[in-house]
Amino acid sequence: MTTQTVLVVNSGSSSIKYQLVELGTGAAVASGVVERIGEPTGSLRHVHGGTTTERELHIPDHGEGLRRVLSLFEVAGPDLAEANVVAVGHRVVQGGMAFDGPVLVDAEVERKIDELSALAPLHNPANLTGIRVGRALLPDVPHVAVFDTAFFHHLPAAAATYAIDREVAATYKVRRYGAHGTSHQFVSRGVAEFLGRDLATTRTIVLHLGNGASVSAVDGGHAVDTSMGLTPLEGLVMGTRTGDIDPAVVFHLSRNAGMSIDEIDDLLNRRSGLKGLTGHNDLREVHDLVESGDEDARLAVDVYTRRIKKYIGSYAAVMGGVDVIAFTAGVGENDDIVRARSLEGLQGFGIEIDLERNAGRKKEPTVISTEASATTVVVYPTNEELAIARQALDVVRDR
Ligand code: AMP
């Protein structure tokens, strides 16, 4: 292999996902996942050259998980020593106000990521563990941290500020940080290029609809608003998260249901959204229930798509109009019902999709609006691993 590659690592609390990305073609040369780290039986899956290698075994910690991944590269290929790995790119969820772009990891960067754990207690410690074991096992390759919040670092103050006591907000760093920034940046830029539009004069709404879901308003290439806030709980209805809710629901449940803060946290983050409304977090199953006449599922799709529509309206208002709407991620790329329902009845706002163009799953960028639609609606597949790989390359190239 002569072209350069980046090993992209996404380390979660009990998992490590990875992809070896070839920079020239953007292709994933190999990919895999380690799951159930710390549990009695863990699993590994490694895919390369059309072959999947799987293992089931106890994986006590992330260090052992990554060691196993490196030995899978040796056994199942490709040989990392010959893959011209120019960097390891680590996804980090919360960069706070400390990071507005990707950085080369050193001890100081590790310390700051650790410090930001208070804002992302589920994610940053796991991301940092991945970085530490990665640096220990691959010491000769530069490691780059790529932050999910960076694209939203320069949000206008009016978008980032919560209307609460200023001193409390400042002391506890309460503001809107956003998330999925790598995807919003990748898609907003990519879609402008795909349409042959000048990014500087394009107003785009990006709908990243996966199991987690968020929407951003991007004006001239800059994020001017986004739906996720202090944490990824705010905004759209998601697989298991409620999205926007009156904060008084928390007081109500605490005072009247006797629920603890941890129980309410669990309720709103893991037992709400589509899961709370239907028992299923996957929209495919929700649609099946609708087909079988399930009224709860029908309501769930109504709640889900109405929230998206409300955000489209408010972000179009914030930007004084919208030139492009881009759907991306698992639901955005695959679910034609959600796309159609979210944009239903918006002809008066110059937004009209062509139901034939919209039909089915989209693996390639596809325009789904009618010729008459003033706003161009596009399905644009995201590729967060490629985006992280490119950002990591930018950092090591500039050294
Ligand atoms: P992501 O987090 O981007 O991987 O998206 C995962 C979600 O995408 C799943 O929970 C499903 O709700 C949704 N999804 C994936 N494939 C399809 C499909 N073919 N049709 C509808 N929804 C899908």
Short mmCIF file of C-alpha atoms and ligand atoms in Angstrom, two decimals:
data_model
loop_
_atom_site.label_atom_id
_atom_site.label_comp_id
_atom_site.label_asym_id
_atom_site.label_seq_id
_atom_site.Cartn_x
_atom_site.Cartn_y
_atom_site.Cartn_z
CA MET A 1 0.00 0.00 0.00
CA THR A 2 1.59 3.27 -1.03
CA THR A 3 -1.08 5.83 -0.21
CA GLN A 4 -1.37 7.32 3.25
CA THR A 5 -3.84 6.02 5.80
CA VAL A 6 -5.25 7.21 9.13
CA LEU A 7 -6.43 4.85 11.86
CA VAL A 8 -9.65 6.39 13.21
CA VAL A 9 -10.60 5.35 16.74
CA ASN A 10 -13.92 5.98 18.48
CA SER A 11 -13.65 4.77 22.02
CA GLY A 12 -16.85 4.38 24.07
CA SER A 13 -17.35 3.34 27.67
CA SER A 14 -17.41 -0.38 26.81
CA SER A 15 -16.50 -0.40 23.12
CA ILE A 16 -13.85 0.61 20.60
CA LYS A 17 -14.85 1.23 16.98
CA TYR A 18 -12.09 1.71 14.45
CA GLN A 19 -11.52 2.21 10.78
CA LEU A 20 -8.35 2.35 8.69
CA VAL A 21 -9.09 5.06 6.14
CA GLU A 22 -7.15 5.45 2.90
CA LEU A 23 -6.83 9.18 2.37
CA GLY A 24 -6.56 9.17 -1.39
CA THR A 25 -9.77 7.30 -2.10
CA GLY A 26 -11.53 7.89 1.21
CA ALA A 27 -12.16 4.14 1.39
CA ALA A 28 -12.20 2.11 4.59
CA VAL A 29 -9.40 -0.42 4.09
CA ALA A 30 -10.39 -2.20 7.28
CA SER A 31 -12.87 -1.60 10.05
CA GLY A 32 -14.08 -3.24 13.19
CA VAL A 33 -15.47 -3.03 16.66
CA VAL A 34 -14.63 -4.33 20.11
CA GLU A 35 -17.72 -4.62 22.30
CA ARG A 36 -18.67 -5.47 25.88
CA ILE A 37 -15.27 -4.51 27.29
CA GLY A 38 -15.17 -5.41 31.00
CA GLU A 39 -18.05 -7.90 30.75
CA PRO A 40 -17.58 -11.67 31.19
CA THR A 41 -17.70 -12.25 27.42
CA GLY A 42 -16.65 -9.55 25.01
CA SER A 43 -16.54 -9.63 21.23
CA LEU A 44 -14.32 -8.47 18.38
CA ARG A 45 -15.23 -8.05 14.73
CA HIS A 46 -12.67 -7.10 12.09
CA VAL A 47 -13.49 -6.62 8.41
CA HIS A 48 -10.84 -6.48 5.69
CA GLY A 49 -10.89 -7.37 2.01
CA GLY A 50 -14.38 -8.87 2.15
CA THR A 51 -13.49 -11.17 5.05
CA THR A 52 -14.95 -10.79 8.53
CA THR A 53 -13.00 -12.18 11.47
CA GLU A 54 -14.89 -12.60 14.73
CA ARG A 55 -13.80 -13.55 18.24
CA GLU A 56 -15.64 -13.97 21.53
CA LEU A 57 -13.54 -13.68 24.66
CA HIS A 58 -13.16 -11.79 27.93
CA ILE A 59 -11.67 -8.36 27.28
CA PRO A 60 -10.91 -6.85 30.69
CA ASP A 61 -10.12 -3.30 29.62
CA HIS A 62 -9.55 -0.92 26.68
CA GLY A 63 -5.80 -1.61 26.66
CA GLU A 64 -6.41 -5.30 26.08
CA GLY A 65 -9.13 -4.44 23.54
CA LEU A 66 -6.78 -2.34 21.44
CA ARG A 67 -3.96 -4.90 21.78
CA ARG A 68 -6.38 -7.50 20.36
CA VAL A 69 -7.28 -5.15 17.50
CA LEU A 70 -3.62 -4.69 16.61
CA SER A 71 -3.07 -8.45 16.59
CA LEU A 72 -6.14 -8.85 14.36
CA PHE A 73 -4.50 -6.47 11.89
CA GLU A 74 -1.46 -8.80 11.98
CA VAL A 75 -3.50 -11.96 11.48
CA ALA A 76 -6.28 -10.78 9.15
CA GLY A 77 -4.56 -7.79 7.55
CA PRO A 78 -3.72 -5.29 6.40
CA ASP A 79 -0.23 -5.13 7.91
CA LEU A 80 -0.17 -1.78 9.74
CA ALA A 81 3.62 -1.58 9.39
CA GLU A 82 3.12 -1.37 5.63
CA ALA A 83 -0.08 0.69 5.60
CA ASN A 84 1.73 4.05 5.82
CA VAL A 85 -0.33 5.15 8.85
CA VAL A 86 0.37 8.90 9.13
CA ALA A 87 -1.83 9.48 12.19
CA VAL A 88 -4.29 7.99 14.62
CA GLY A 89 -7.43 10.17 14.74
CA HIS A 90 -9.44 9.95 17.96
CA ARG A 91 -13.04 11.10 18.18
CA VAL A 92 -13.60 13.19 21.32
CA VAL A 93 -17.15 14.23 22.18
CA GLN A 94 -16.64 17.34 24.31
CA GLY A 95 -13.98 19.95 23.52
CA GLY A 96 -15.72 22.71 25.50
CA MET A 97 -14.35 26.17 24.99
CA ALA A 98 -10.80 24.75 24.96
CA PHE A 99 -10.74 23.40 21.40
CA ASP A 100 -12.04 24.92 18.17
CA GLY A 101 -10.38 22.38 15.88
CA PRO A 102 -8.36 19.16 15.81
CA VAL A 103 -5.11 19.06 17.83
CA LEU A 104 -2.04 16.91 18.18
CA VAL A 105 -2.38 15.05 21.49
CA ASP A 106 0.18 15.73 24.21
CA ALA A 107 0.01 15.57 28.01
CA GLU A 108 -1.61 19.02 28.20
CA VAL A 109 -4.33 18.08 25.68
CA GLU A 110 -5.02 14.89 27.67
CA ARG A 111 -5.34 16.97 30.84
CA LYS A 112 -7.86 19.33 29.22
CA ILE A 113 -9.96 16.47 27.83
CA ASP A 114 -9.99 15.00 31.33
CA GLU A 115 -11.03 18.36 32.80
CA LEU A 116 -13.94 18.54 30.35
CA SER A 117 -15.31 15.21 31.64
CA ALA A 118 -17.69 17.09 33.97
CA LEU A 119 -19.56 18.23 30.83
CA ALA A 120 -19.58 14.79 29.17
CA PRO A 121 -19.26 12.21 31.96
CA LEU A 122 -20.29 9.27 29.75
CA HIS A 123 -18.06 10.11 26.80
CA ASN A 124 -14.88 12.06 27.57
CA PRO A 125 -13.40 9.57 30.08
CA ALA A 126 -13.88 6.77 27.54
CA ASN A 127 -12.44 8.88 24.72
CA LEU A 128 -9.43 9.70 26.90
CA THR A 129 -8.86 6.04 27.78
CA GLY A 130 -8.77 5.26 24.05
CA ILE A 131 -6.22 8.01 23.50
CA ARG A 132 -4.02 6.82 26.36
CA VAL A 133 -3.94 3.16 25.37
CA GLY A 134 -3.53 4.18 21.72
CA ARG A 135 -0.52 6.34 22.47
CA ALA A 136 1.01 3.59 24.61
CA LEU A 137 0.56 0.90 21.94
CA LEU A 138 1.36 3.03 18.88
CA PRO A 139 3.96 5.47 20.24
CA ASP A 140 5.64 6.21 16.92
CA VAL A 141 2.55 7.59 15.18
CA PRO A 142 1.14 11.07 15.93
CA HIS A 143 -2.24 10.98 17.69
CA VAL A 144 -4.80 13.67 16.87
CA ALA A 145 -7.95 14.51 18.85
CA VAL A 146 -10.94 15.56 16.72
CA PHE A 147 -13.75 17.18 18.70
CA ASP A 148 -17.47 16.74 18.07
CA THR A 149 -18.09 20.23 19.39
CA ALA A 150 -15.41 22.11 17.41
CA PHE A 151 -17.62 23.10 14.48
CA PHE A 152 -19.93 24.86 16.95
CA HIS A 153 -17.18 26.58 18.93
CA HIS A 154 -17.84 29.92 17.24
CA LEU A 155 -21.65 29.84 17.41
CA PRO A 156 -23.02 33.38 17.73
CA ALA A 157 -23.43 34.26 21.42
CA ALA A 158 -27.18 34.63 20.93
CA ALA A 159 -27.36 30.97 19.85
CA ALA A 160 -24.97 29.57 22.47
CA THR A 161 -26.33 31.43 25.50
CA TYR A 162 -29.03 30.02 27.78
CA ALA A 163 -31.16 32.70 29.43
CA ILE A 164 -30.20 31.82 32.99
CA ASP A 165 -28.28 33.68 35.71
CA ARG A 166 -25.00 34.76 34.12
CA GLU A 167 -22.83 33.98 37.12
CA VAL A 168 -24.19 30.46 37.50
CA ALA A 169 -23.75 29.88 33.77
CA ALA A 170 -20.16 31.18 33.83
CA THR A 171 -19.14 29.26 36.96
CA TYR A 172 -20.50 25.95 35.74
CA LYS A 173 -19.80 26.50 32.03
CA VAL A 174 -23.48 26.17 31.13
CA ARG A 175 -23.96 27.02 27.45
CA ARG A 176 -24.81 25.33 24.19
CA TYR A 177 -21.83 23.34 22.87
CA GLY A 178 -23.56 21.23 20.20
CA ALA A 179 -22.50 17.76 19.04
CA HIS A 180 -22.14 15.75 15.78
CA GLY A 181 -20.09 18.75 14.59
CA THR A 182 -17.76 16.63 12.46
CA SER A 183 -20.77 15.35 10.52
CA HIS A 184 -22.48 18.75 10.22
CA GLN A 185 -19.25 20.26 8.87
CA PHE A 186 -18.60 17.38 6.47
CA VAL A 187 -22.16 17.41 5.10
CA SER A 188 -22.59 21.19 4.81
CA ARG A 189 -19.33 21.48 2.85
CA GLY A 190 -19.84 18.34 0.81
CA VAL A 191 -23.37 19.20 -0.23
CA ALA A 192 -22.35 22.68 -1.46
CA GLU A 193 -19.60 21.09 -3.53
CA PHE A 194 -22.00 18.42 -4.84
CA LEU A 195 -24.48 21.10 -5.95
CA GLY A 196 -21.74 23.33 -7.38
CA ARG A 197 -22.77 26.14 -5.01
CA ASP A 198 -20.48 28.72 -3.43
CA LEU A 199 -20.34 27.79 0.26
CA ALA A 200 -19.87 31.45 1.22
CA THR A 201 -23.32 32.41 -0.05
CA THR A 202 -25.23 29.23 0.85
CA ARG A 203 -27.64 28.86 3.79
CA THR A 204 -27.93 25.19 4.72
CA ILE A 205 -29.94 23.22 7.27
CA VAL A 206 -28.27 19.89 8.04
CA LEU A 207 -30.46 17.18 9.57
CA HIS A 208 -28.24 14.49 11.11
CA LEU A 209 -30.84 11.86 11.96
CA GLY A 210 -29.29 8.75 13.46
CA ASN A 211 -29.98 7.02 16.73
CA GLY A 212 -28.77 10.34 18.14
CA ALA A 213 -30.15 13.23 16.09
CA SER A 214 -29.34 16.90 15.68
CA VAL A 215 -29.94 19.76 13.28
CA SER A 216 -27.75 22.74 12.47
CA ALA A 217 -28.08 26.01 10.61
CA VAL A 218 -24.97 26.72 8.54
CA ASP A 219 -24.68 30.15 6.93
CA GLY A 220 -21.76 30.73 4.57
CA GLY A 221 -19.95 27.67 5.92
CA HIS A 222 -20.29 28.81 9.56
CA ALA A 223 -22.58 27.13 12.08
CA VAL A 224 -25.02 29.76 13.37
CA ASP A 225 -27.28 27.50 15.42
CA THR A 226 -27.62 23.87 16.47
CA SER A 227 -30.11 21.79 18.39
CA MET A 228 -27.90 19.90 20.83
CA GLY A 229 -26.97 21.95 23.85
CA LEU A 230 -24.92 21.51 27.00
CA THR A 231 -25.27 17.80 26.24
CA PRO A 232 -26.72 15.76 23.36
CA LEU A 233 -30.09 15.56 25.18
CA GLU A 234 -31.55 18.76 23.75
CA GLY A 235 -33.29 19.22 20.41
CA LEU A 236 -34.83 16.60 18.16
CA VAL A 237 -36.64 13.46 19.28
CA MET A 238 -34.08 10.62 19.13
CA GLY A 239 -33.91 6.84 19.43
CA THR A 240 -33.90 6.89 23.23
CA ARG A 241 -33.58 10.62 24.12
CA THR A 242 -36.47 12.96 24.60
CA GLY A 243 -34.95 16.03 22.97
CA ASP A 244 -36.59 19.36 23.91
CA ILE A 245 -38.69 19.18 27.04
CA ASP A 246 -39.88 21.63 29.70
CA PRO A 247 -37.14 21.48 32.40
CA ALA A 248 -39.96 21.59 34.94
CA VAL A 249 -40.69 17.95 34.07
CA VAL A 250 -37.53 17.19 36.07
CA PHE A 251 -38.79 19.11 39.14
CA HIS A 252 -42.21 17.51 38.78
CA LEU A 253 -40.83 13.97 38.67
CA SER A 254 -38.40 14.66 41.49
CA ARG A 255 -41.09 16.10 43.78
CA ASN A 256 -44.07 13.95 42.84
CA ALA A 257 -42.66 10.64 41.59
CA GLY A 258 -39.79 10.61 44.10
CA MET A 259 -37.33 9.91 41.30
CA SER A 260 -33.66 10.67 41.90
CA ILE A 261 -31.64 12.83 39.50
CA ASP A 262 -29.88 9.70 38.21
CA GLU A 263 -33.22 8.00 37.56
CA ILE A 264 -34.51 11.02 35.65
CA ASP A 265 -31.24 11.20 33.72
CA ASP A 266 -31.73 7.56 32.74
CA LEU A 267 -35.40 8.18 31.84
CA LEU A 268 -34.70 11.16 29.56
CA ASN A 269 -31.50 9.81 27.95
CA ARG A 270 -32.21 6.09 27.64
CA ARG A 271 -35.91 5.41 28.05
CA SER A 272 -37.49 8.26 26.09
CA GLY A 273 -37.69 9.33 22.45
CA LEU A 274 -38.98 6.64 20.09
CA LYS A 275 -38.17 3.98 22.68
CA GLY A 276 -40.28 5.70 25.31
CA LEU A 277 -43.19 6.20 22.95
CA THR A 278 -43.21 2.77 21.26
CA GLY A 279 -40.78 0.44 23.06
CA HIS A 280 -38.47 0.52 20.01
CA ASN A 281 -35.65 2.92 19.21
CA ASP A 282 -35.23 1.78 15.60
CA LEU A 283 -37.54 3.56 13.14
CA ARG A 284 -37.81 0.45 10.96
CA GLU A 285 -39.59 -1.31 13.81
CA VAL A 286 -41.72 1.76 14.51
CA HIS A 287 -42.86 1.84 10.86
CA ASP A 288 -43.72 -1.88 11.06
CA LEU A 289 -45.91 -1.14 14.07
CA VAL A 290 -47.62 1.70 12.20
CA GLU A 291 -48.34 -0.73 9.35
CA SER A 292 -49.97 -3.10 11.82
CA GLY A 293 -52.26 -0.29 13.04
CA ASP A 294 -50.44 0.61 16.27
CA GLU A 295 -51.64 4.07 17.36
CA ASP A 296 -48.71 4.73 19.71
CA ALA A 297 -46.29 4.18 16.84
CA ARG A 298 -48.30 6.49 14.58
CA LEU A 299 -48.16 9.20 17.23
CA ALA A 300 -44.42 8.65 17.69
CA VAL A 301 -43.76 9.30 13.98
CA ASP A 302 -45.95 12.42 14.21
CA VAL A 303 -44.03 13.72 17.25
CA TYR A 304 -40.67 12.86 15.63
CA THR A 305 -41.35 14.58 12.29
CA ARG A 306 -43.22 17.57 13.76
CA ARG A 307 -40.11 18.39 15.85
CA ILE A 308 -37.94 18.29 12.71
CA LYS A 309 -40.38 20.57 10.89
CA LYS A 310 -40.37 23.08 13.76
CA TYR A 311 -36.56 23.26 13.65
CA ILE A 312 -36.56 23.73 9.88
CA GLY A 313 -38.93 26.66 10.27
CA SER A 314 -36.98 28.27 13.07
CA TYR A 315 -33.58 27.86 11.39
CA ALA A 316 -34.91 29.22 8.09
CA ALA A 317 -36.12 32.23 10.08
CA VAL A 318 -32.74 32.61 11.83
CA MET A 319 -30.92 32.68 8.47
CA GLY A 320 -33.55 34.73 6.62
CA GLY A 321 -34.18 31.78 4.29
CA VAL A 322 -32.73 28.41 3.40
CA ASP A 323 -31.06 27.40 0.12
CA VAL A 324 -30.29 23.76 0.93
CA ILE A 325 -31.72 21.17 3.31
CA ALA A 326 -29.51 18.08 3.72
CA PHE A 327 -30.62 14.80 5.29
CA THR A 328 -27.92 12.48 6.62
CA ALA A 329 -27.10 9.53 8.98
CA GLY A 330 -29.03 6.27 9.45
CA VAL A 331 -32.55 7.70 9.37
CA GLY A 332 -31.82 10.67 7.10
CA GLU A 333 -30.19 8.48 4.44
CA ASN A 334 -32.58 5.54 4.59
CA ASP A 335 -36.01 6.61 5.75
CA ASP A 336 -38.10 8.13 2.96
CA ILE A 337 -41.19 8.29 5.17
CA VAL A 338 -39.48 10.53 7.73
CA ARG A 339 -38.03 12.75 4.99
CA ALA A 340 -41.42 13.17 3.29
CA ARG A 341 -43.36 13.72 6.51
CA SER A 342 -40.87 16.27 7.87
CA LEU A 343 -41.22 18.46 4.77
CA GLU A 344 -44.93 17.90 4.18
CA GLY A 345 -46.95 21.08 3.63
CA LEU A 346 -43.94 23.40 3.28
CA GLN A 347 -44.62 24.33 -0.37
CA GLY A 348 -45.66 27.80 0.81
CA PHE A 349 -42.11 28.22 2.15
CA GLY A 350 -40.57 27.18 -1.17
CA ILE A 351 -39.75 23.65 0.03
CA GLU A 352 -41.15 20.79 -2.03
CA ILE A 353 -39.88 17.27 -2.44
CA ASP A 354 -40.45 14.95 -5.37
CA LEU A 355 -41.87 11.73 -3.92
CA GLU A 356 -40.36 9.61 -6.68
CA ARG A 357 -36.88 11.05 -6.20
CA ASN A 358 -37.31 10.67 -2.46
CA ALA A 359 -38.29 7.00 -2.59
CA GLY A 360 -35.96 4.43 -1.07
CA ARG A 361 -32.55 4.39 0.58
CA LYS A 362 -29.75 6.59 -0.73
CA LYS A 363 -26.15 5.46 -0.76
CA GLU A 364 -25.02 8.40 -2.93
CA PRO A 365 -25.75 12.14 -2.73
CA THR A 366 -29.21 12.59 -4.27
CA VAL A 367 -31.40 15.64 -4.93
CA ILE A 368 -34.94 14.84 -3.80
CA SER A 369 -36.65 18.23 -4.29
CA THR A 370 -38.78 19.15 -7.31
CA GLU A 371 -37.49 21.49 -10.03
CA ALA A 372 -39.92 24.12 -8.73
CA SER A 373 -38.65 23.97 -5.15
CA ALA A 374 -36.76 27.18 -4.22
CA THR A 375 -34.86 25.20 -1.57
CA THR A 376 -32.83 22.25 -2.84
CA VAL A 377 -33.35 19.18 -0.68
CA VAL A 378 -30.56 16.60 -0.77
CA VAL A 379 -29.78 13.29 0.86
CA TYR A 380 -26.04 13.40 1.52
CA PRO A 381 -24.47 10.35 3.23
CA THR A 382 -22.21 11.34 6.09
CA ASN A 383 -18.81 9.78 6.68
CA GLU A 384 -17.52 10.81 10.08
CA GLU A 385 -14.50 8.48 9.88
CA LEU A 386 -13.32 10.05 6.63
CA ALA A 387 -13.88 13.52 8.09
CA ILE A 388 -11.82 12.63 11.18
CA ALA A 389 -9.09 11.10 8.99
CA ARG A 390 -8.86 14.26 6.86
CA GLN A 391 -8.76 16.53 9.91
CA ALA A 392 -6.03 14.38 11.45
CA LEU A 393 -4.02 14.62 8.23
CA ASP A 394 -4.38 18.42 8.26
CA VAL A 395 -2.85 18.52 11.74
CA VAL A 396 0.13 16.25 11.02
CA ARG A 397 0.79 17.90 7.65
CA ASP A 398 1.05 21.29 9.36
CA ARG A 399 3.63 20.08 11.88
P1 AMP B 1 -26.97 5.85 12.97
O1 AMP B 1 -26.97 6.27 14.43
O2 AMP B 1 -26.63 6.97 12.03
O3 AMP B 1 -26.18 4.59 12.72
O4 AMP B 1 -28.50 5.47 12.64
C1 AMP B 1 -29.15 4.35 13.21
C2 AMP B 1 -30.64 4.44 13.00
O5 AMP B 1 -30.93 4.62 11.61
C3 AMP B 1 -31.41 3.20 13.39
O6 AMP B 1 -31.75 3.20 14.76
C4 AMP B 1 -32.67 3.29 12.53
O7 AMP B 1 -33.67 4.02 13.22
C5 AMP B 1 -32.22 4.07 11.33
N1 AMP B 1 -32.14 3.27 10.11
C6 AMP B 1 -31.12 2.54 9.67
N2 AMP B 1 -31.43 1.91 8.51
C7 AMP B 1 -32.70 2.26 8.23
C8 AMP B 1 -33.62 1.96 7.18
N3 AMP B 1 -33.28 1.14 6.17
N4 AMP B 1 -34.85 2.50 7.24
C9 AMP B 1 -35.20 3.32 8.26
N5 AMP B 1 -34.38 3.65 9.27
C10 AMP B 1 -33.15 3.12 9.26
#
